[in-house]
Amino acid sequence: MAELLSYTLDASGGGEAWELTKEQFRHFNDRSTPADVAESISALWLSPQAIRSAKVMCSALSVLIRCARADNALHDLAFGSRAKWIVVRRRNRIRQAVSLAMARKTNQYHVYAPVEDERPVDVSLQEIEAALRAVIMADCFLESFLTIPKVCCELFYEDVLADPAGAIRRALSDLGLVTDPKTFSFSEAKLVPECQFRKAELERSFRHWLLENNHRTE
């Protein structure tokens, strides 16, 4: 998703936002101060179009919010009218949990080369359940976050699958990053899906298991 946004923004003349594909704030923790966070934002690469960009995961975003609440200048920098946020979410949380559980198991989160034969991945239903809890918590967090930035839009994974160019164009247009439809030029990402059959199989198994195992045990 980050690659689609970054490449398409560049192809459409909206700016070079290459850092959207990098987690530049993953070092944030409970000891991070507003000064630390502001310094990290200022250290981001400045494109010729005067854009600083980054992919921010939920854990780092929570630290950013906490620090911004303690510093008005940081709050304006991160969430003011000049900052533009795209919140990426998925509607199918179980399918997302299956993908997360498999990624945790294999430690492979990004795939660039097509895989001819799907490798067997031994993921338990309990591991998918643990991933689902994390997915639900993160999604609730993102729902709450949507009220903070002055300029923000949502982009759903399923919408991008159904209509990649249309979904990306609407997101960039909503933020004012693409103002003329004639200049919009969609650019494909290099990432490729992996283990789709196995993921579908695990999703069916987990849904069946969940219906029988979501009860009180005491």
mmCIF file of C-alpha atoms in Angstrom:
data_model
loop_
_atom_site.group_PDB
_atom_site.id
_atom_site.type_symbol
_atom_site.label_atom_id
_atom_site.label_comp_id
_atom_site.label_asym_id
_atom_site.label_seq_id
_atom_site.Cartn_x
_atom_site.Cartn_y
_atom_site.Cartn_z
ATOM 1 C CA MET A 1 0.000 0.000 0.000
ATOM 2 C CA ALA A 2 2.795 2.388 0.897
ATOM 3 C CA GLU A 3 4.569 1.609 -2.365
ATOM 4 C CA LEU A 4 1.421 2.202 -4.407
ATOM 5 C CA LEU A 5 0.940 5.587 -2.755
ATOM 6 C CA SER A 6 4.565 6.591 -3.090
ATOM 7 C CA TYR A 7 5.069 5.524 -6.708
ATOM 8 C CA THR A 8 1.735 6.917 -7.862
ATOM 9 C CA LEU A 9 2.304 10.238 -6.133
ATOM 10 C CA ASP A 10 5.622 10.580 -7.922
ATOM 11 C CA ALA A 11 4.214 9.492 -11.308
ATOM 12 C CA SER A 12 1.383 12.021 -10.943
ATOM 13 C CA GLY A 13 3.726 14.897 -10.239
ATOM 14 C CA GLY A 14 2.601 15.278 -6.661
ATOM 15 C CA GLY A 15 5.994 14.780 -5.103
ATOM 16 C CA GLU A 16 8.743 12.332 -4.245
ATOM 17 C CA ALA A 17 7.448 10.633 -1.099
ATOM 18 C CA TRP A 18 9.824 7.658 -1.122
ATOM 19 C CA GLU A 19 10.009 7.557 2.683
ATOM 20 C CA LEU A 20 6.390 6.389 2.806
ATOM 21 C CA THR A 21 7.775 2.897 2.377
ATOM 22 C CA LYS A 22 10.076 3.119 5.420
ATOM 23 C CA GLU A 23 9.313 2.907 9.137
ATOM 24 C CA GLN A 24 11.509 5.796 10.217
ATOM 25 C CA PHE A 25 9.936 6.057 13.686
ATOM 26 C CA ARG A 26 10.223 2.445 14.815
ATOM 27 C CA HIS A 27 12.762 3.499 17.462
ATOM 28 C CA PHE A 28 10.132 5.476 19.422
ATOM 29 C CA ASN A 29 9.519 4.109 22.915
ATOM 30 C CA ASP A 30 8.266 5.168 26.357
ATOM 31 C CA ARG A 31 11.463 7.139 26.940
ATOM 32 C CA SER A 32 11.043 9.245 23.795
ATOM 33 C CA THR A 33 10.516 12.949 24.513
ATOM 34 C CA PRO A 34 8.740 15.611 22.425
ATOM 35 C CA ALA A 35 12.189 16.934 21.489
ATOM 36 C CA ASP A 36 13.263 13.439 20.329
ATOM 37 C CA VAL A 37 10.144 13.065 18.211
ATOM 38 C CA ALA A 38 10.414 16.538 16.687
ATOM 39 C CA GLU A 39 14.059 15.857 15.841
ATOM 40 C CA SER A 40 13.118 12.573 14.132
ATOM 41 C CA ILE A 41 10.486 14.315 12.032
ATOM 42 C CA SER A 42 12.885 17.106 11.071
ATOM 43 C CA ALA A 43 15.521 14.517 10.123
ATOM 44 C CA LEU A 44 13.264 12.937 7.489
ATOM 45 C CA TRP A 45 14.450 13.399 3.919
ATOM 46 C CA LEU A 46 13.142 16.640 2.399
ATOM 47 C CA SER A 47 12.071 16.122 -1.204
ATOM 48 C CA PRO A 48 12.510 18.789 -3.920
ATOM 49 C CA GLN A 49 8.801 19.487 -3.426
ATOM 50 C CA ALA A 50 9.447 20.231 0.287
ATOM 51 C CA ILE A 51 7.689 17.041 1.426
ATOM 52 C CA ARG A 52 8.769 14.882 4.345
ATOM 53 C CA SER A 53 7.103 11.477 4.431
ATOM 54 C CA ALA A 54 7.115 8.319 6.535
ATOM 55 C CA LYS A 55 5.173 5.140 7.242
ATOM 56 C CA VAL A 56 4.064 5.172 10.872
ATOM 57 C CA MET A 57 2.961 1.974 12.592
ATOM 58 C CA CYS A 58 0.486 2.046 15.481
ATOM 59 C CA SER A 59 3.013 1.618 18.311
ATOM 60 C CA ALA A 60 5.154 4.536 17.096
ATOM 61 C CA LEU A 61 2.047 6.587 16.369
ATOM 62 C CA SER A 62 0.912 6.199 19.973
ATOM 63 C CA VAL A 63 4.210 7.657 21.202
ATOM 64 C CA LEU A 64 3.924 10.476 18.670
ATOM 65 C CA ILE A 65 0.421 11.338 19.914
ATOM 66 C CA ARG A 66 1.515 11.295 23.557
ATOM 67 C CA CYS A 67 4.455 13.593 22.894
ATOM 68 C CA ALA A 68 2.402 15.911 20.681
ATOM 69 C CA ARG A 69 -0.138 16.386 23.472
ATOM 70 C CA ALA A 70 2.679 17.686 25.663
ATOM 71 C CA ASP A 71 4.069 20.077 23.042
ATOM 72 C CA ASN A 72 1.876 22.412 20.966
ATOM 73 C CA ALA A 73 4.553 23.034 18.349
ATOM 74 C CA LEU A 74 5.014 19.299 17.814
ATOM 75 C CA HIS A 75 1.244 18.812 17.638
ATOM 76 C CA ASP A 76 0.972 21.423 14.901
ATOM 77 C CA LEU A 77 3.924 19.890 13.050
ATOM 78 C CA ALA A 78 2.528 16.358 13.133
ATOM 79 C CA PHE A 79 -1.228 16.936 12.991
ATOM 80 C CA GLY A 80 -1.769 20.533 11.869
ATOM 81 C CA SER A 81 -3.166 21.768 8.574
ATOM 82 C CA ARG A 82 0.116 21.235 6.704
ATOM 83 C CA ALA A 83 0.343 17.558 7.704
ATOM 84 C CA LYS A 84 -1.522 15.019 5.577
ATOM 85 C CA TRP A 85 -2.368 11.549 6.885
ATOM 86 C CA ILE A 86 -3.573 8.428 5.092
ATOM 87 C CA VAL A 87 -4.867 5.779 7.481
ATOM 88 C CA VAL A 88 -4.595 2.326 5.899
ATOM 89 C CA ARG A 89 -6.968 -0.311 7.242
ATOM 90 C CA ARG A 90 -8.565 -3.639 6.307
ATOM 91 C CA ARG A 91 -12.220 -4.553 6.638
ATOM 92 C CA ASN A 92 -11.611 -8.309 6.834
ATOM 93 C CA ARG A 93 -9.847 -8.541 10.176
ATOM 94 C CA ILE A 94 -9.636 -12.330 10.215
ATOM 95 C CA ARG A 95 -7.904 -12.402 6.854
ATOM 96 C CA GLN A 96 -5.546 -9.713 8.106
ATOM 97 C CA ALA A 97 -4.875 -11.802 11.223
ATOM 98 C CA VAL A 98 -4.029 -14.840 9.098
ATOM 99 C CA SER A 99 -1.534 -12.781 7.109
ATOM 100 C CA LEU A 100 -0.028 -11.369 10.288
ATOM 101 C CA ALA A 101 0.258 -14.793 11.920
ATOM 102 C CA MET A 102 2.011 -16.187 8.849
ATOM 103 C CA ALA A 103 4.357 -13.201 8.693
ATOM 104 C CA ARG A 104 5.208 -13.617 12.366
ATOM 105 C CA LYS A 105 5.884 -17.303 11.811
ATOM 106 C CA THR A 106 8.113 -16.896 8.759
ATOM 107 C CA ASN A 107 9.483 -13.428 9.585
ATOM 108 C CA GLN A 108 8.720 -12.543 5.981
ATOM 109 C CA TYR A 109 6.586 -9.421 5.726
ATOM 110 C CA HIS A 110 7.438 -8.312 2.193
ATOM 111 C CA VAL A 111 7.787 -10.426 -0.953
ATOM 112 C CA TYR A 112 9.148 -9.102 -4.246
ATOM 113 C CA ALA A 113 9.825 -12.263 -6.227
ATOM 114 C CA PRO A 114 6.920 -14.500 -7.355
ATOM 115 C CA VAL A 115 6.890 -17.855 -5.591
ATOM 116 C CA GLU A 116 6.255 -20.777 -7.930
ATOM 117 C CA ASP A 117 5.232 -23.254 -5.247
ATOM 118 C CA GLU A 118 3.556 -22.189 -2.041
ATOM 119 C CA ARG A 119 5.640 -23.279 0.901
ATOM 120 C CA PRO A 120 3.863 -25.062 3.740
ATOM 121 C CA VAL A 121 3.572 -22.755 6.737
ATOM 122 C CA ASP A 122 2.664 -24.344 10.049
ATOM 123 C CA VAL A 123 0.461 -21.744 11.760
ATOM 124 C CA SER A 124 -1.784 -22.805 14.625
ATOM 125 C CA LEU A 125 -5.305 -21.506 15.166
ATOM 126 C CA GLN A 126 -4.184 -20.148 18.523
ATOM 127 C CA GLU A 127 -1.480 -18.108 16.785
ATOM 128 C CA ILE A 128 -4.107 -16.682 14.446
ATOM 129 C CA GLU A 129 -6.267 -15.846 17.471
ATOM 130 C CA ALA A 130 -3.357 -13.966 19.060
ATOM 131 C CA ALA A 131 -2.800 -12.086 15.788
ATOM 132 C CA LEU A 132 -6.516 -11.276 15.587
ATOM 133 C CA ARG A 133 -6.427 -9.706 19.046
ATOM 134 C CA ALA A 134 -3.541 -7.518 17.926
ATOM 135 C CA VAL A 135 -5.356 -6.607 14.696
ATOM 136 C CA ILE A 136 -8.562 -5.651 16.517
ATOM 137 C CA MET A 137 -6.666 -3.520 19.047
ATOM 138 C CA ALA A 138 -4.765 -1.745 16.265
ATOM 139 C CA ASP A 139 -7.939 -1.136 14.264
ATOM 140 C CA CYS A 140 -9.727 0.336 17.288
ATOM 141 C CA PHE A 141 -6.693 2.535 17.831
ATOM 142 C CA LEU A 142 -6.839 3.768 14.229
ATOM 143 C CA GLU A 143 -10.570 4.486 14.516
ATOM 144 C CA SER A 144 -9.808 6.727 17.491
ATOM 145 C CA PHE A 145 -6.857 8.338 15.719
ATOM 146 C CA LEU A 146 -8.982 9.503 12.793
ATOM 147 C CA THR A 147 -10.298 12.421 14.879
ATOM 148 C CA ILE A 148 -6.841 13.921 15.542
ATOM 149 C CA PRO A 149 -5.287 15.140 12.235
ATOM 150 C CA LYS A 150 -6.840 18.153 10.538
ATOM 151 C CA VAL A 151 -6.229 16.608 7.107
ATOM 152 C CA CYS A 152 -6.806 12.861 6.965
ATOM 153 C CA CYS A 153 -8.412 10.148 4.843
ATOM 154 C CA GLU A 154 -8.925 6.390 5.062
ATOM 155 C CA LEU A 155 -7.729 3.870 2.518
ATOM 156 C CA PHE A 156 -9.042 0.313 2.764
ATOM 157 C CA TYR A 157 -6.981 -2.617 1.523
ATOM 158 C CA GLU A 158 -10.017 -4.323 -0.010
ATOM 159 C CA ASP A 159 -10.905 -1.189 -2.007
ATOM 160 C CA VAL A 160 -7.392 -1.097 -3.440
ATOM 161 C CA LEU A 161 -7.619 -4.765 -4.432
ATOM 162 C CA ALA A 162 -10.942 -4.142 -6.204
ATOM 163 C CA ASP A 163 -9.923 -0.919 -7.961
ATOM 164 C CA PRO A 164 -6.252 -0.021 -7.395
ATOM 165 C CA ALA A 165 -6.084 3.092 -9.561
ATOM 166 C CA GLY A 166 -9.476 4.413 -8.438
ATOM 167 C CA ALA A 167 -8.861 3.895 -4.718
ATOM 168 C CA ILE A 168 -5.406 5.480 -4.790
ATOM 169 C CA ARG A 169 -6.643 8.390 -6.907
ATOM 170 C CA ARG A 170 -9.495 9.128 -4.487
ATOM 171 C CA ALA A 171 -7.154 9.055 -1.472
ATOM 172 C CA LEU A 172 -4.605 11.391 -3.044
ATOM 173 C CA SER A 173 -7.351 13.684 -4.331
ATOM 174 C CA ASP A 174 -9.015 13.859 -0.910
ATOM 175 C CA LEU A 175 -5.739 15.127 0.537
ATOM 176 C CA GLY A 176 -5.178 17.623 -2.259
ATOM 177 C CA LEU A 177 -2.045 15.829 -3.408
ATOM 178 C CA VAL A 178 -3.533 15.268 -6.867
ATOM 179 C CA THR A 179 -5.743 18.174 -7.943
ATOM 180 C CA ASP A 180 -6.164 17.558 -11.670
ATOM 181 C CA PRO A 181 -7.517 14.141 -12.762
ATOM 182 C CA LYS A 182 -5.701 14.556 -16.074
ATOM 183 C CA THR A 183 -2.346 14.512 -14.318
ATOM 184 C CA PHE A 184 -3.091 11.339 -12.352
ATOM 185 C CA SER A 185 -0.888 8.420 -13.364
ATOM 186 C CA PHE A 186 -1.221 5.153 -11.470
ATOM 187 C CA SER A 187 1.997 3.241 -10.807
ATOM 188 C CA GLU A 188 2.030 -0.435 -9.840
ATOM 189 C CA ALA A 189 3.978 -1.619 -6.809
ATOM 190 C CA LYS A 190 6.654 -4.300 -7.005
ATOM 191 C CA LEU A 191 5.335 -6.347 -4.106
ATOM 192 C CA VAL A 192 3.591 -9.604 -4.972
ATOM 193 C CA PRO A 193 1.074 -11.651 -2.949
ATOM 194 C CA GLU A 194 2.238 -14.915 -1.483
ATOM 195 C CA CYS A 195 0.603 -18.117 -0.151
ATOM 196 C CA GLN A 196 -2.902 -17.012 -1.098
ATOM 197 C CA PHE A 197 -4.268 -20.576 -1.178
ATOM 198 C CA ARG A 198 -2.813 -21.367 2.243
ATOM 199 C CA LYS A 199 -4.155 -18.112 3.690
ATOM 200 C CA ALA A 200 -7.650 -18.846 2.379
ATOM 201 C CA GLU A 201 -7.442 -22.343 3.839
ATOM 202 C CA LEU A 202 -6.354 -21.029 7.235
ATOM 203 C CA GLU A 203 -9.072 -18.384 7.217
ATOM 204 C CA ARG A 204 -11.776 -21.019 6.666
ATOM 205 C CA SER A 205 -10.336 -23.232 9.399
ATOM 206 C CA PHE A 206 -10.072 -20.370 11.859
ATOM 207 C CA ARG A 207 -13.628 -19.158 11.261
ATOM 208 C CA HIS A 208 -14.891 -22.697 11.876
ATOM 209 C CA TRP A 209 -12.775 -23.005 15.040
ATOM 210 C CA LEU A 210 -13.738 -19.555 16.332
ATOM 211 C CA LEU A 211 -17.449 -20.332 16.155
ATOM 212 C CA GLU A 212 -16.931 -23.279 18.490
ATOM 213 C CA ASN A 213 -14.328 -21.773 20.821
ATOM 214 C CA ASN A 214 -15.496 -18.270 21.694
ATOM 215 C CA HIS A 215 -17.011 -19.112 25.078
ATOM 216 C CA ARG A 216 -16.310 -18.729 28.772
ATOM 217 C CA THR A 217 -14.161 -21.498 30.176
ATOM 218 C CA GLU A 218 -14.350 -20.895 33.927
#
